[in-house]
């Protein structure tokens, strides 16, 4: 999980079948890194040749994929072919990252710009998908794309500026919309024949104004909302939804925790974190 200037790995402190105050999972921050404010977006665990895992994250500020370092803020791993310099300028607003066969394979960007914050002028139709392995742009014409995910031999993603959940037809190089979502989409997770999409209320600033999503909502006489949508992949229908109201107006990502019904997490400001202690395998 990323915060403003940190990355944290949470571990479930409960054993299988154990319950804590009615919760069947208790996530505790276990390992952290101070990265500085990199505007980190998607995070993945990439499988390495020695059967280990490497944390790879989207470093949006520097327009690159990166990993953590024991001595520095980050280590650059890859950058889009049109980016000419590693600079803290958020040139293309690189945001989404998808694994395929355990490797970083596809990313989404808001535009192919190579100047500081150049993506802001291309929000309507400048978005694209890049094949990381081949260093090639494979899909263009998107509006604020996010959350690419490889699932059941398809590349799914959110065309957020138009409110569309769909998939990329890689042979034809086109995006195929499946479901309209009444909100600004970020976050996509799959389970069986269903997907969970996170939607947000737009911020009242230039980043979210003037997008095709506004026209779509108006045409459907709908208001943007914050919450979760469960979509049946077989029909494209929204079969369940959850609205979040109050202070929470935005979501960035969603995750499915199979077999867990009621999880909880504890933070640094609680007394509880002082008393949740787990013991690893003894080497005595």
PDB file of C-alpha atoms in Angstrom:
ATOM      1  CA  UNK A   1       0.000   0.000   0.000  1.00  0.00           C
ATOM      2  CA  UNK A   2       1.293   3.460  -0.861  1.00  0.00           C
ATOM      3  CA  UNK A   3       0.742   6.702   1.006  1.00  0.00           C
ATOM      4  CA  UNK A   4       1.852  10.251   0.295  1.00  0.00           C
ATOM      5  CA  UNK A   5       5.541   9.450   0.741  1.00  0.00           C
ATOM      6  CA  UNK A   6       5.733   5.847   1.994  1.00  0.00           C
ATOM      7  CA  UNK A   7       5.208   2.252   0.871  1.00  0.00           C
ATOM      8  CA  UNK A   8       3.985  -0.340   3.385  1.00  0.00           C
ATOM      9  CA  UNK A   9       3.525  -4.088   3.281  1.00  0.00           C
ATOM     10  CA  UNK A  10       0.736  -5.359   5.521  1.00  0.00           C
ATOM     11  CA  UNK A  11       0.671  -8.907   6.880  1.00  0.00           C
ATOM     12  CA  UNK A  12      -2.289 -10.848   8.238  1.00  0.00           C
ATOM     13  CA  UNK A  13      -1.484 -11.473  11.899  1.00  0.00           C
ATOM     14  CA  UNK A  14      -4.164 -14.154  12.320  1.00  0.00           C
ATOM     15  CA  UNK A  15      -3.772 -17.876  11.793  1.00  0.00           C
ATOM     16  CA  UNK A  16      -6.297 -19.707   9.565  1.00  0.00           C
ATOM     17  CA  UNK A  17      -9.574 -20.006  11.460  1.00  0.00           C
ATOM     18  CA  UNK A  18      -8.543 -17.489  14.121  1.00  0.00           C
ATOM     19  CA  UNK A  19     -10.953 -14.631  14.927  1.00  0.00           C
ATOM     20  CA  UNK A  20     -10.028 -11.266  16.469  1.00  0.00           C
ATOM     21  CA  UNK A  21     -12.922  -9.194  17.816  1.00  0.00           C
ATOM     22  CA  UNK A  22     -15.191 -10.646  15.159  1.00  0.00           C
ATOM     23  CA  UNK A  23     -12.701 -10.156  12.301  1.00  0.00           C
ATOM     24  CA  UNK A  24     -11.227 -13.083  10.371  1.00  0.00           C
ATOM     25  CA  UNK A  25      -8.180 -11.154   9.089  1.00  0.00           C
ATOM     26  CA  UNK A  26      -6.050  -8.569  10.884  1.00  0.00           C
ATOM     27  CA  UNK A  27      -3.654  -6.686   8.620  1.00  0.00           C
ATOM     28  CA  UNK A  28      -0.694  -5.083  10.368  1.00  0.00           C
ATOM     29  CA  UNK A  29       1.934  -2.801   8.754  1.00  0.00           C
ATOM     30  CA  UNK A  30       5.114  -4.884   8.820  1.00  0.00           C
ATOM     31  CA  UNK A  31       7.686  -3.453   6.385  1.00  0.00           C
ATOM     32  CA  UNK A  32       7.895   0.143   5.174  1.00  0.00           C
ATOM     33  CA  UNK A  33       9.944   2.290   2.799  1.00  0.00           C
ATOM     34  CA  UNK A  34      10.292   6.062   2.704  1.00  0.00           C
ATOM     35  CA  UNK A  35      10.074   6.965  -0.982  1.00  0.00           C
ATOM     36  CA  UNK A  36       9.303  10.659  -0.931  1.00  0.00           C
ATOM     37  CA  UNK A  37       6.248  12.020  -2.731  1.00  0.00           C
ATOM     38  CA  UNK A  38       6.484  10.115  -6.037  1.00  0.00           C
ATOM     39  CA  UNK A  39       2.723  10.069  -6.701  1.00  0.00           C
ATOM     40  CA  UNK A  40       2.824   6.266  -6.664  1.00  0.00           C
ATOM     41  CA  UNK A  41      -0.103   4.568  -8.398  1.00  0.00           C
ATOM     42  CA  UNK A  42      -0.361   0.813  -9.149  1.00  0.00           C
ATOM     43  CA  UNK A  43       1.720  -1.733  -7.217  1.00  0.00           C
ATOM     44  CA  UNK A  44       2.452  -5.343  -8.207  1.00  0.00           C
ATOM     45  CA  UNK A  45       4.578  -8.242  -7.018  1.00  0.00           C
ATOM     46  CA  UNK A  46       6.549  -9.412 -10.031  1.00  0.00           C
ATOM     47  CA  UNK A  47       7.811 -12.988 -10.191  1.00  0.00           C
ATOM     48  CA  UNK A  48      11.569 -13.296 -10.617  1.00  0.00           C
ATOM     49  CA  UNK A  49      13.664 -16.102 -12.138  1.00  0.00           C
ATOM     50  CA  UNK A  50      14.758 -17.423  -8.735  1.00  0.00           C
ATOM     51  CA  UNK A  51      11.096 -17.858  -7.719  1.00  0.00           C
ATOM     52  CA  UNK A  52      11.169 -14.753  -5.531  1.00  0.00           C
ATOM     53  CA  UNK A  53       8.986 -11.680  -5.838  1.00  0.00           C
ATOM     54  CA  UNK A  54       9.970  -8.096  -6.570  1.00  0.00           C
ATOM     55  CA  UNK A  55       7.800  -5.130  -5.663  1.00  0.00           C
ATOM     56  CA  UNK A  56       7.285  -2.990  -8.775  1.00  0.00           C
ATOM     57  CA  UNK A  57       5.361   0.267  -8.639  1.00  0.00           C
ATOM     58  CA  UNK A  58       4.280   3.007 -10.999  1.00  0.00           C
ATOM     59  CA  UNK A  59       6.349   6.095 -10.242  1.00  0.00           C
ATOM     60  CA  UNK A  60       4.024   8.639 -11.808  1.00  0.00           C
ATOM     61  CA  UNK A  61       6.091  11.697 -10.920  1.00  0.00           C
ATOM     62  CA  UNK A  62       9.156  10.352 -12.760  1.00  0.00           C
ATOM     63  CA  UNK A  63       7.164   8.638 -15.570  1.00  0.00           C
ATOM     64  CA  UNK A  64       8.689   5.221 -14.948  1.00  0.00           C
ATOM     65  CA  UNK A  65       8.304   1.821 -13.346  1.00  0.00           C
ATOM     66  CA  UNK A  66      10.438   1.467 -10.259  1.00  0.00           C
ATOM     67  CA  UNK A  67      11.238  -0.701  -7.276  1.00  0.00           C
ATOM     68  CA  UNK A  68      12.229   0.019  -3.700  1.00  0.00           C
ATOM     69  CA  UNK A  69      15.753   0.550  -2.422  1.00  0.00           C
ATOM     70  CA  UNK A  70      17.417   0.057   0.953  1.00  0.00           C
ATOM     71  CA  UNK A  71      19.442   3.230   0.426  1.00  0.00           C
ATOM     72  CA  UNK A  72      17.554   5.475  -2.018  1.00  0.00           C
ATOM     73  CA  UNK A  73      14.031   6.682  -2.726  1.00  0.00           C
ATOM     74  CA  UNK A  74      13.601   4.307  -5.675  1.00  0.00           C
ATOM     75  CA  UNK A  75      15.368   2.359  -8.427  1.00  0.00           C
ATOM     76  CA  UNK A  76      14.128   3.000 -12.004  1.00  0.00           C
ATOM     77  CA  UNK A  77      13.288  -0.146 -13.989  1.00  0.00           C
ATOM     78  CA  UNK A  78      11.585   1.022 -17.196  1.00  0.00           C
ATOM     79  CA  UNK A  79      10.179   4.124 -18.839  1.00  0.00           C
ATOM     80  CA  UNK A  80       7.946   4.630 -21.917  1.00  0.00           C
ATOM     81  CA  UNK A  81       9.795   4.857 -25.243  1.00  0.00           C
ATOM     82  CA  UNK A  82       8.655   8.449 -25.826  1.00  0.00           C
ATOM     83  CA  UNK A  83      10.009   9.717 -22.483  1.00  0.00           C
ATOM     84  CA  UNK A  84      13.442  11.245 -23.108  1.00  0.00           C
ATOM     85  CA  UNK A  85      14.536  11.969 -19.549  1.00  0.00           C
ATOM     86  CA  UNK A  86      14.036  10.735 -16.004  1.00  0.00           C
ATOM     87  CA  UNK A  87      12.621  13.921 -14.484  1.00  0.00           C
ATOM     88  CA  UNK A  88      10.196  14.781 -11.677  1.00  0.00           C
ATOM     89  CA  UNK A  89       7.710  16.285 -14.130  1.00  0.00           C
ATOM     90  CA  UNK A  90       4.791  13.812 -14.467  1.00  0.00           C
ATOM     91  CA  UNK A  91       5.078  14.076 -18.239  1.00  0.00           C
ATOM     92  CA  UNK A  92       2.581  11.402 -19.368  1.00  0.00           C
ATOM     93  CA  UNK A  93       0.790  10.464 -16.123  1.00  0.00           C
ATOM     94  CA  UNK A  94       1.806   6.829 -16.173  1.00  0.00           C
ATOM     95  CA  UNK A  95      -0.644   5.175 -13.756  1.00  0.00           C
ATOM     96  CA  UNK A  96      -1.699   1.557 -14.381  1.00  0.00           C
ATOM     97  CA  UNK A  97       0.331  -1.667 -14.472  1.00  0.00           C
ATOM     98  CA  UNK A  98      -0.770  -5.192 -15.400  1.00  0.00           C
ATOM     99  CA  UNK A  99       1.065  -8.457 -14.883  1.00  0.00           C
ATOM    100  CA  UNK A 100       1.002 -11.282 -17.410  1.00  0.00           C
ATOM    101  CA  UNK A 101       2.486 -14.623 -16.366  1.00  0.00           C
ATOM    102  CA  UNK A 102       3.951 -12.903 -13.325  1.00  0.00           C
ATOM    103  CA  UNK A 103       5.823 -10.235 -15.305  1.00  0.00           C
ATOM    104  CA  UNK A 104       5.139  -6.527 -15.760  1.00  0.00           C
ATOM    105  CA  UNK A 105       3.540  -6.449 -19.202  1.00  0.00           C
ATOM    106  CA  UNK A 106       1.103  -3.578 -19.844  1.00  0.00           C
ATOM    107  CA  UNK A 107       0.857   0.000 -18.592  1.00  0.00           C
ATOM    108  CA  UNK A 108      -1.611   2.823 -19.125  1.00  0.00           C
ATOM    109  CA  UNK A 109      -0.716   6.480 -19.628  1.00  0.00           C
ATOM    110  CA  UNK A 110      -2.914   9.537 -20.113  1.00  0.00           C
ATOM    111  CA  UNK A 111      -0.868  10.727 -23.104  1.00  0.00           C
ATOM    112  CA  UNK A 112       2.401  10.264 -24.973  1.00  0.00           C
ATOM    113  CA  UNK A 113       3.642  13.710 -23.981  1.00  0.00           C
ATOM    114  CA  UNK A 114       7.305  14.357 -23.197  1.00  0.00           C
ATOM    115  CA  UNK A 115       7.034  17.719 -21.431  1.00  0.00           C
ATOM    116  CA  UNK A 116       6.197  18.602 -17.835  1.00  0.00           C
ATOM    117  CA  UNK A 117       2.531  17.754 -17.143  1.00  0.00           C
ATOM    118  CA  UNK A 118       1.881  17.632 -20.878  1.00  0.00           C
ATOM    119  CA  UNK A 119      -0.769  14.958 -20.338  1.00  0.00           C
ATOM    120  CA  UNK A 120      -3.205  17.546 -18.981  1.00  0.00           C
ATOM    121  CA  UNK A 121      -3.818  18.840 -22.513  1.00  0.00           C
ATOM    122  CA  UNK A 122      -4.586  15.349 -23.881  1.00  0.00           C
ATOM    123  CA  UNK A 123      -7.103  14.022 -21.360  1.00  0.00           C
ATOM    124  CA  UNK A 124      -9.997  13.488 -23.781  1.00  0.00           C
ATOM    125  CA  UNK A 125      -8.412  11.100 -26.285  1.00  0.00           C
ATOM    126  CA  UNK A 126      -4.647  10.975 -25.720  1.00  0.00           C
ATOM    127  CA  UNK A 127      -4.579   7.886 -23.500  1.00  0.00           C
ATOM    128  CA  UNK A 128      -2.845   4.701 -24.568  1.00  0.00           C
ATOM    129  CA  UNK A 129      -1.674   1.245 -23.515  1.00  0.00           C
ATOM    130  CA  UNK A 130       1.995   0.284 -23.822  1.00  0.00           C
ATOM    131  CA  UNK A 131       3.494  -3.197 -24.055  1.00  0.00           C
ATOM    132  CA  UNK A 132       6.379  -2.989 -21.575  1.00  0.00           C
ATOM    133  CA  UNK A 133       8.188  -6.075 -22.850  1.00  0.00           C
ATOM    134  CA  UNK A 134       8.184  -4.936 -26.486  1.00  0.00           C
ATOM    135  CA  UNK A 135       8.396  -1.200 -25.703  1.00  0.00           C
ATOM    136  CA  UNK A 136       5.504  -0.557 -28.075  1.00  0.00           C
ATOM    137  CA  UNK A 137       2.280   1.479 -27.944  1.00  0.00           C
ATOM    138  CA  UNK A 138      -0.486  -1.020 -28.747  1.00  0.00           C
ATOM    139  CA  UNK A 139      -3.710   0.914 -28.103  1.00  0.00           C
ATOM    140  CA  UNK A 140      -4.489   4.626 -28.523  1.00  0.00           C
ATOM    141  CA  UNK A 141      -7.453   7.009 -28.452  1.00  0.00           C
ATOM    142  CA  UNK A 142      -8.397   6.356 -24.821  1.00  0.00           C
ATOM    143  CA  UNK A 143      -9.614   8.923 -22.309  1.00  0.00           C
ATOM    144  CA  UNK A 144      -7.821   8.835 -18.943  1.00  0.00           C
ATOM    145  CA  UNK A 145      -7.263   5.027 -18.926  1.00  0.00           C
ATOM    146  CA  UNK A 146      -6.555   3.243 -15.631  1.00  0.00           C
ATOM    147  CA  UNK A 147      -6.215  -0.175 -13.994  1.00  0.00           C
ATOM    148  CA  UNK A 148      -5.133  -2.560 -16.782  1.00  0.00           C
ATOM    149  CA  UNK A 149      -5.539  -6.193 -15.700  1.00  0.00           C
ATOM    150  CA  UNK A 150      -4.809  -9.458 -17.530  1.00  0.00           C
ATOM    151  CA  UNK A 151      -7.550 -11.988 -16.807  1.00  0.00           C
ATOM    152  CA  UNK A 152      -8.737 -15.057 -18.713  1.00  0.00           C
ATOM    153  CA  UNK A 153      -6.542 -14.276 -21.716  1.00  0.00           C
ATOM    154  CA  UNK A 154      -7.844 -10.724 -22.100  1.00  0.00           C
ATOM    155  CA  UNK A 155      -6.459  -7.315 -21.234  1.00  0.00           C
ATOM    156  CA  UNK A 156      -9.199  -5.529 -19.311  1.00  0.00           C
ATOM    157  CA  UNK A 157      -9.025  -1.857 -18.387  1.00  0.00           C
ATOM    158  CA  UNK A 158     -11.001   1.228 -17.459  1.00  0.00           C
ATOM    159  CA  UNK A 159     -11.515   3.991 -20.000  1.00  0.00           C
ATOM    160  CA  UNK A 160     -12.155   6.311 -17.084  1.00  0.00           C
ATOM    161  CA  UNK A 161     -12.706   9.569 -18.965  1.00  0.00           C
ATOM    162  CA  UNK A 162     -15.697   7.962 -20.679  1.00  0.00           C
ATOM    163  CA  UNK A 163     -16.911   5.826 -17.777  1.00  0.00           C
ATOM    164  CA  UNK A 164     -16.309   2.585 -19.671  1.00  0.00           C
ATOM    165  CA  UNK A 165     -15.204  -0.812 -18.397  1.00  0.00           C
ATOM    166  CA  UNK A 166     -14.019  -3.049 -21.211  1.00  0.00           C
ATOM    167  CA  UNK A 167     -11.154  -4.899 -22.824  1.00  0.00           C
ATOM    168  CA  UNK A 168      -8.507  -4.363 -25.474  1.00  0.00           C
ATOM    169  CA  UNK A 169      -8.848  -6.271 -28.730  1.00  0.00           C
ATOM    170  CA  UNK A 170      -5.115  -6.650 -29.220  1.00  0.00           C
ATOM    171  CA  UNK A 171      -5.368  -8.056 -32.743  1.00  0.00           C
ATOM    172  CA  UNK A 172      -7.386  -5.086 -34.011  1.00  0.00           C
ATOM    173  CA  UNK A 173      -5.846  -2.508 -31.687  1.00  0.00           C
ATOM    174  CA  UNK A 174      -9.185  -1.201 -30.403  1.00  0.00           C
ATOM    175  CA  UNK A 175     -10.929  -0.844 -27.057  1.00  0.00           C
ATOM    176  CA  UNK A 176     -14.211  -2.737 -26.677  1.00  0.00           C
ATOM    177  CA  UNK A 177     -16.480  -1.199 -24.013  1.00  0.00           C
ATOM    178  CA  UNK A 178     -18.594  -3.619 -21.978  1.00  0.00           C
ATOM    179  CA  UNK A 179     -20.287  -1.628 -19.206  1.00  0.00           C
ATOM    180  CA  UNK A 180     -20.894   2.039 -18.447  1.00  0.00           C
ATOM    181  CA  UNK A 181     -20.073   3.003 -14.859  1.00  0.00           C
ATOM    182  CA  UNK A 182     -21.598   6.154 -13.298  1.00  0.00           C
ATOM    183  CA  UNK A 183     -18.438   7.634 -11.818  1.00  0.00           C
ATOM    184  CA  UNK A 184     -14.754   8.199 -12.424  1.00  0.00           C
ATOM    185  CA  UNK A 185     -13.302   4.683 -12.458  1.00  0.00           C
ATOM    186  CA  UNK A 186     -10.123   3.518 -10.778  1.00  0.00           C
ATOM    187  CA  UNK A 187      -9.535   0.057  -9.382  1.00  0.00           C
ATOM    188  CA  UNK A 188     -10.327  -3.282 -11.012  1.00  0.00           C
ATOM    189  CA  UNK A 189     -10.249  -6.781  -9.499  1.00  0.00           C
ATOM    190  CA  UNK A 190     -11.602 -10.151 -10.645  1.00  0.00           C
ATOM    191  CA  UNK A 191     -13.107 -13.194  -8.973  1.00  0.00           C
ATOM    192  CA  UNK A 192     -14.633 -16.008 -10.996  1.00  0.00           C
ATOM    193  CA  UNK A 193     -17.161 -14.657 -13.490  1.00  0.00           C
ATOM    194  CA  UNK A 194     -17.260 -11.244 -11.833  1.00  0.00           C
ATOM    195  CA  UNK A 195     -15.226  -8.081 -11.626  1.00  0.00           C
ATOM    196  CA  UNK A 196     -15.265  -5.324  -9.021  1.00  0.00           C
ATOM    197  CA  UNK A 197     -14.835  -1.743 -10.240  1.00  0.00           C
ATOM    198  CA  UNK A 198     -14.134   1.255  -8.038  1.00  0.00           C
ATOM    199  CA  UNK A 199     -15.878   4.506  -8.958  1.00  0.00           C
ATOM    200  CA  UNK A 200     -15.393   7.996  -7.555  1.00  0.00           C
ATOM    201  CA  UNK A 201     -17.030  11.365  -7.537  1.00  0.00           C
ATOM    202  CA  UNK A 202     -15.010  13.729  -9.754  1.00  0.00           C
ATOM    203  CA  UNK A 203     -12.915  16.406  -8.117  1.00  0.00           C
ATOM    204  CA  UNK A 204     -14.015  19.910  -8.936  1.00  0.00           C
ATOM    205  CA  UNK A 205     -10.867  20.909 -10.801  1.00  0.00           C
ATOM    206  CA  UNK A 206      -9.459  20.965 -14.323  1.00  0.00           C
ATOM    207  CA  UNK A 207      -8.216  17.364 -14.134  1.00  0.00           C
ATOM    208  CA  UNK A 208     -11.745  15.951 -14.148  1.00  0.00           C
ATOM    209  CA  UNK A 209     -13.726  18.675 -15.906  1.00  0.00           C
ATOM    210  CA  UNK A 210     -14.572  18.604 -19.597  1.00  0.00           C
ATOM    211  CA  UNK A 211     -14.319  14.830 -19.994  1.00  0.00           C
ATOM    212  CA  UNK A 212     -16.728  12.775 -22.133  1.00  0.00           C
ATOM    213  CA  UNK A 213     -17.912  11.211 -18.860  1.00  0.00           C
ATOM    214  CA  UNK A 214     -19.784  14.439 -18.088  1.00  0.00           C
ATOM    215  CA  UNK A 215     -21.803  14.151 -21.294  1.00  0.00           C
ATOM    216  CA  UNK A 216     -22.472  10.455 -20.720  1.00  0.00           C
ATOM    217  CA  UNK A 217     -23.832  11.095 -17.242  1.00  0.00           C
ATOM    218  CA  UNK A 218     -26.003  13.931 -18.480  1.00  0.00           C
ATOM    219  CA  UNK A 219     -27.377  11.816 -21.327  1.00  0.00           C
ATOM    220  CA  UNK A 220     -28.285   9.056 -18.872  1.00  0.00           C
ATOM    221  CA  UNK A 221     -29.711  11.533 -16.328  1.00  0.00           C
ATOM    222  CA  UNK A 222     -27.309  10.194 -13.708  1.00  0.00           C
ATOM    223  CA  UNK A 223     -25.139  11.684 -10.988  1.00  0.00           C
ATOM    224  CA  UNK A 224     -21.575  10.484 -10.353  1.00  0.00           C
ATOM    225  CA  UNK A 225     -21.168   8.393  -7.231  1.00  0.00           C
ATOM    226  CA  UNK A 226     -18.433   6.872  -5.094  1.00  0.00           C
ATOM    227  CA  UNK A 227     -18.475   3.160  -4.385  1.00  0.00           C
ATOM    228  CA  UNK A 228     -18.087  -0.302  -5.868  1.00  0.00           C
ATOM    229  CA  UNK A 229     -19.781  -2.018  -8.792  1.00  0.00           C
ATOM    230  CA  UNK A 230     -19.864  -5.797  -9.256  1.00  0.00           C
ATOM    231  CA  UNK A 231     -20.148  -6.652 -12.956  1.00  0.00           C
ATOM    232  CA  UNK A 232     -21.019 -10.057 -14.408  1.00  0.00           C
ATOM    233  CA  UNK A 233     -18.449 -10.719 -17.136  1.00  0.00           C
ATOM    234  CA  UNK A 234     -20.873 -12.999 -18.985  1.00  0.00           C
ATOM    235  CA  UNK A 235     -23.511 -10.322 -19.517  1.00  0.00           C
ATOM    236  CA  UNK A 236     -21.856  -7.007 -18.678  1.00  0.00           C
ATOM    237  CA  UNK A 237     -24.654  -6.287 -16.200  1.00  0.00           C
ATOM    238  CA  UNK A 238     -24.075  -4.604 -12.841  1.00  0.00           C
ATOM    239  CA  UNK A 239     -25.361  -7.273 -10.454  1.00  0.00           C
ATOM    240  CA  UNK A 240     -24.442  -5.590  -7.175  1.00  0.00           C
ATOM    241  CA  UNK A 241     -23.226  -2.220  -5.972  1.00  0.00           C
ATOM    242  CA  UNK A 242     -22.115  -0.449  -2.836  1.00  0.00           C
ATOM    243  CA  UNK A 243     -22.358   3.309  -2.362  1.00  0.00           C
ATOM    244  CA  UNK A 244     -19.923   5.176  -0.134  1.00  0.00           C
ATOM    245  CA  UNK A 245     -21.260   8.439   1.226  1.00  0.00           C
ATOM    246  CA  UNK A 246     -19.883  11.022   3.610  1.00  0.00           C
ATOM    247  CA  UNK A 247     -16.251  12.126   3.704  1.00  0.00           C
ATOM    248  CA  UNK A 248     -15.037   9.430   1.283  1.00  0.00           C
ATOM    249  CA  UNK A 249     -15.511  10.651  -2.291  1.00  0.00           C
ATOM    250  CA  UNK A 250     -12.678   8.897  -4.125  1.00  0.00           C
ATOM    251  CA  UNK A 251     -11.255   5.388  -4.470  1.00  0.00           C
ATOM    252  CA  UNK A 252      -8.071   4.462  -6.281  1.00  0.00           C
ATOM    253  CA  UNK A 253      -7.892   0.674  -6.178  1.00  0.00           C
ATOM    254  CA  UNK A 254      -9.844  -2.390  -5.103  1.00  0.00           C
ATOM    255  CA  UNK A 255      -8.734  -5.891  -4.122  1.00  0.00           C
ATOM    256  CA  UNK A 256     -10.421  -9.257  -3.697  1.00  0.00           C
ATOM    257  CA  UNK A 257      -9.516 -11.306  -0.595  1.00  0.00           C
ATOM    258  CA  UNK A 258     -10.792 -14.851  -1.290  1.00  0.00           C
ATOM    259  CA  UNK A 259     -12.063 -16.710   1.760  1.00  0.00           C
ATOM    260  CA  UNK A 260     -12.096 -13.619   3.985  1.00  0.00           C
ATOM    261  CA  UNK A 261     -15.448 -12.205   5.054  1.00  0.00           C
ATOM    262  CA  UNK A 262     -14.593  -9.459   7.541  1.00  0.00           C
ATOM    263  CA  UNK A 263     -11.033  -8.076   7.453  1.00  0.00           C
ATOM    264  CA  UNK A 264      -9.610  -5.191   9.433  1.00  0.00           C
ATOM    265  CA  UNK A 265      -6.363  -3.235   9.464  1.00  0.00           C
ATOM    266  CA  UNK A 266      -4.675  -1.285  12.212  1.00  0.00           C
ATOM    267  CA  UNK A 267      -2.610   1.865  11.847  1.00  0.00           C
ATOM    268  CA  UNK A 268       0.146   3.658  13.684  1.00  0.00           C
ATOM    269  CA  UNK A 269      -2.049   5.901  15.806  1.00  0.00           C
ATOM    270  CA  UNK A 270      -3.800   3.119  17.691  1.00  0.00           C
ATOM    271  CA  UNK A 271      -2.693   1.592  20.969  1.00  0.00           C
ATOM    272  CA  UNK A 272      -3.527  -1.784  19.469  1.00  0.00           C
ATOM    273  CA  UNK A 273      -0.468  -1.770  17.225  1.00  0.00           C
ATOM    274  CA  UNK A 274       1.716  -1.946  20.349  1.00  0.00           C
ATOM    275  CA  UNK A 275       0.080  -5.167  21.472  1.00  0.00           C
ATOM    276  CA  UNK A 276      -0.311  -7.147  18.237  1.00  0.00           C
ATOM    277  CA  UNK A 277       2.802  -9.328  18.279  1.00  0.00           C
ATOM    278  CA  UNK A 278       3.499 -12.297  16.032  1.00  0.00           C
ATOM    279  CA  UNK A 279       6.397 -14.752  16.276  1.00  0.00           C
ATOM    280  CA  UNK A 280       8.138 -16.242  13.247  1.00  0.00           C
ATOM    281  CA  UNK A 281       9.641 -19.720  12.949  1.00  0.00           C
ATOM    282  CA  UNK A 282      12.153 -20.164  15.740  1.00  0.00           C
ATOM    283  CA  UNK A 283      15.844 -20.536  14.936  1.00  0.00           C
ATOM    284  CA  UNK A 284      16.770 -21.337  18.525  1.00  0.00           C
TER     285      UNK A 284
END
